[in-house]
Amino acid sequence: MMIGITGTPGCGKTAAAKLLQKLGHPVLDLKTTVGPFVLEHDDASGSDVVDVDAWADAFPYTEGFVEGTFAHYLPCDKIVILRCRPDVLRERLAPRGYSEEKIRENAEAEALDVILIETVDSFASEQIYEIDTTSTDSESVVRSILSFAKGESPASFGSLDWSEYITDVI
C-alpha cells in the first residue's frame, strides 16, 4: 500500500516522516525524486518549478509512505494531509530563511485550503485523512497516521477552517 503524506511546507511532513522511519516504516522523501523534472528555479519565491504531471506519470508505485508537498499528485491508496493554522505556520517558516513572499504564499495557500482542494479533486473521500498539526506533537501525528493507514481510524477531512486568517496573510 502506498500512503501519501502531503501538506503545505511547515505543517510537519518531514518530522512525521523521520519518526515513521525511526519506527521502521519505509518512507520516501519525494524531494529526492523530482530532480529530472525541475523546469527552472524561481528566484522570487526561492522554489524550483517542477513539471508535476510528468513527474507523477513517471513515478513508480512504492510500498510504504511517500512524503512531500506533491504526494497528492500520486496514485496513493490513502492520503494524509497535514494542516497548520496560518499564523502558526508563519512562525514555523520564518526560521527557515524563506523570503517574506514565500512565507506569505504558503500561509495563504494554507488559509485557502489549496492542498486539501487539490486532494479532494483527485481522491475518494474514504482515502483522505486530515490532521491539524497546529498544536499536536509529532508522536501524536504519527499515531494518527498509522491508525488511518491500518484502517483503524475512518477517513476524515473538511473540518478545519482557516478562512478567518486570510486577512492576516494577504
Short mmCIF file of C-alpha atoms in Angstrom, two decimals:
data_model
loop_
_atom_site.label_atom_id
_atom_site.label_comp_id
_atom_site.label_asym_id
_atom_site.label_seq_id
_atom_site.Cartn_x
_atom_site.Cartn_y
_atom_site.Cartn_z
CA MET A 1 0.00 0.00 0.00
CA MET A 2 1.28 3.47 -0.91
CA ILE A 3 0.28 6.12 1.61
CA GLY A 4 0.96 9.75 0.81
CA ILE A 5 1.73 12.40 3.39
CA THR A 6 1.16 15.86 1.97
CA GLY A 7 0.63 19.41 3.16
CA THR A 8 1.89 22.95 2.90
CA PRO A 9 5.57 23.42 3.82
CA GLY A 10 5.90 23.75 7.60
CA CYS A 11 2.96 21.54 8.52
CA GLY A 12 5.13 18.72 9.87
CA LYS A 13 5.56 16.28 6.99
CA THR A 14 9.30 15.82 7.43
CA ALA A 15 9.07 15.45 11.22
CA ALA A 16 6.38 12.80 10.83
CA ALA A 17 8.35 11.02 8.11
CA LYS A 18 11.50 10.89 10.22
CA LEU A 19 9.57 9.42 13.13
CA LEU A 20 7.89 6.86 10.87
CA GLN A 21 11.34 5.83 9.59
CA LYS A 22 12.65 5.61 13.14
CA LEU A 23 9.76 3.24 13.89
CA GLY A 24 10.86 1.04 10.98
CA HIS A 25 8.37 2.09 8.31
CA PRO A 26 9.57 2.63 4.73
CA VAL A 27 9.36 6.32 3.83
CA LEU A 28 10.39 8.01 0.59
CA ASP A 29 11.17 11.73 0.64
CA LEU A 30 9.64 12.93 -2.63
CA LYS A 31 12.06 15.88 -2.85
CA THR A 32 14.70 13.31 -3.81
CA THR A 33 12.70 12.23 -6.87
CA VAL A 34 11.84 15.50 -8.65
CA GLY A 35 15.31 16.49 -9.91
CA PRO A 36 14.85 15.37 -13.52
CA PHE A 37 11.52 17.21 -13.66
CA VAL A 38 12.69 20.64 -12.49
CA LEU A 39 11.96 23.13 -15.26
CA GLU A 40 13.54 26.19 -13.65
CA HIS A 41 14.30 27.87 -10.37
CA ASP A 42 12.03 30.75 -9.39
CA ASP A 43 14.31 33.23 -7.65
CA ALA A 44 11.39 35.35 -6.43
CA SER A 45 9.86 32.52 -4.42
CA GLY A 46 13.06 30.58 -3.86
CA SER A 47 11.40 27.44 -5.23
CA ASP A 48 12.01 25.05 -8.08
CA VAL A 49 9.29 24.86 -10.72
CA VAL A 50 8.55 21.18 -11.28
CA ASP A 51 6.66 19.53 -14.14
CA VAL A 52 4.41 17.76 -11.65
CA ASP A 53 2.36 15.94 -14.29
CA ALA A 54 5.43 14.41 -15.97
CA TRP A 55 6.90 13.54 -12.55
CA ALA A 56 3.68 11.85 -11.39
CA ASP A 57 3.37 9.94 -14.68
CA ALA A 58 6.92 8.59 -14.32
CA PHE A 59 6.69 7.82 -10.59
CA PRO A 60 6.76 4.09 -9.82
CA TYR A 61 4.29 2.63 -7.33
CA THR A 62 6.05 2.46 -3.97
CA GLU A 63 5.18 0.36 -0.94
CA GLY A 64 5.11 2.38 2.26
CA PHE A 65 4.87 6.09 2.87
CA VAL A 66 5.69 8.80 0.34
CA GLU A 67 6.18 12.23 1.87
CA GLY A 68 6.18 15.61 0.25
CA THR A 69 4.20 18.59 -0.92
CA PHE A 70 3.40 16.78 -4.18
CA ALA A 71 2.27 13.44 -2.67
CA HIS A 72 -1.35 14.13 -3.52
CA TYR A 73 -0.47 14.07 -7.23
CA LEU A 74 0.44 10.39 -6.99
CA PRO A 75 -1.96 7.43 -7.19
CA CYS A 76 -1.73 6.70 -3.47
CA ASP A 77 -4.03 4.17 -1.84
CA LYS A 78 -4.54 6.59 1.04
CA ILE A 79 -3.51 10.21 1.53
CA VAL A 80 -2.86 12.12 4.74
CA ILE A 81 -2.98 15.92 4.67
CA LEU A 82 -1.13 17.69 7.46
CA ARG A 83 -2.57 21.13 8.20
CA CYS A 84 -1.43 24.05 10.36
CA ARG A 85 -3.17 27.28 11.29
CA PRO A 86 -1.69 30.01 9.05
CA ASP A 87 -0.43 32.27 11.85
CA VAL A 88 1.45 29.36 13.43
CA LEU A 89 2.66 28.26 10.00
CA ARG A 90 4.24 31.72 9.51
CA GLU A 91 6.11 31.26 12.81
CA ARG A 92 7.36 27.85 11.70
CA LEU A 93 8.55 29.07 8.30
CA ALA A 94 10.34 32.25 9.43
CA PRO A 95 13.40 30.47 10.92
CA ARG A 96 13.90 28.54 7.67
CA GLY A 97 15.19 31.65 5.94
CA TYR A 98 12.28 31.79 3.49
CA SER A 99 11.59 35.15 1.88
CA GLU A 100 8.59 37.07 3.18
CA GLU A 101 6.93 36.41 -0.19
CA LYS A 102 7.36 32.65 0.16
CA ILE A 103 6.11 32.68 3.76
CA ARG A 104 3.06 34.71 2.72
CA GLU A 105 2.41 32.45 -0.27
CA ASN A 106 2.48 29.31 1.89
CA ALA A 107 0.34 30.81 4.68
CA GLU A 108 -2.15 31.99 2.06
CA ALA A 109 -2.26 28.53 0.45
CA GLU A 110 -2.97 27.03 3.85
CA ALA A 111 -5.69 29.59 4.64
CA LEU A 112 -7.33 28.86 1.27
CA ASP A 113 -7.17 25.04 1.66
CA VAL A 114 -5.22 24.71 -1.61
CA ILE A 115 -3.75 21.26 -0.96
CA LEU A 116 -6.99 19.98 0.55
CA ILE A 117 -8.94 21.10 -2.52
CA GLU A 118 -6.40 19.53 -4.90
CA THR A 119 -6.54 16.30 -2.89
CA VAL A 120 -10.33 16.15 -2.78
CA ASP A 121 -10.37 16.62 -6.55
CA SER A 122 -8.19 13.52 -7.04
CA PHE A 123 -9.16 11.09 -4.27
CA ALA A 124 -12.31 9.43 -2.99
CA SER A 125 -13.42 10.68 0.41
CA GLU A 126 -12.62 7.35 2.09
CA GLN A 127 -8.97 7.73 1.06
CA ILE A 128 -8.36 11.11 2.74
CA TYR A 129 -7.36 11.85 6.33
CA GLU A 130 -6.66 15.39 7.51
CA ILE A 131 -4.67 16.16 10.67
CA ASP A 132 -4.38 19.53 12.41
CA THR A 133 -0.72 19.80 13.47
CA THR A 134 -1.03 23.32 14.90
CA SER A 135 -0.57 22.20 18.50
CA THR A 136 -0.11 18.45 18.06
CA ASP A 137 3.26 16.81 18.72
CA SER A 138 4.89 14.61 16.06
CA GLU A 139 4.34 11.41 18.04
CA SER A 140 0.57 12.02 18.13
CA VAL A 141 0.56 12.89 14.44
CA VAL A 142 2.34 9.63 13.63
CA ARG A 143 -0.05 7.61 15.79
CA SER A 144 -2.94 9.16 13.85
CA ILE A 145 -1.25 8.43 10.51
CA LEU A 146 -0.62 4.80 11.44
CA SER A 147 -4.16 4.36 12.75
CA PHE A 148 -5.59 5.61 9.45
CA ALA A 149 -3.10 3.53 7.42
CA LYS A 150 -4.18 0.38 9.27
CA GLY A 151 -7.86 1.16 8.77
CA GLU A 152 -8.42 1.74 12.50
CA SER A 153 -9.46 5.39 12.02
CA PRO A 154 -12.02 6.41 9.41
CA ALA A 155 -11.33 8.93 6.70
CA SER A 156 -11.88 12.50 7.81
CA PHE A 157 -11.40 15.90 6.22
CA GLY A 158 -13.02 19.25 5.77
CA SER A 159 -13.48 20.19 9.42
CA LEU A 160 -10.68 22.77 9.50
CA ASP A 161 -11.49 26.31 8.51
CA TRP A 162 -8.61 28.79 8.38
CA SER A 163 -10.56 31.38 6.37
CA GLU A 164 -10.60 33.85 9.27
CA TYR A 165 -6.80 34.07 8.90
CA ILE A 166 -6.86 35.11 5.25
CA THR A 167 -6.67 38.82 6.07
CA ASP A 168 -3.61 38.11 8.23
CA VAL A 169 -1.67 36.55 5.36
CA ILE A 170 -2.54 38.78 2.43
#
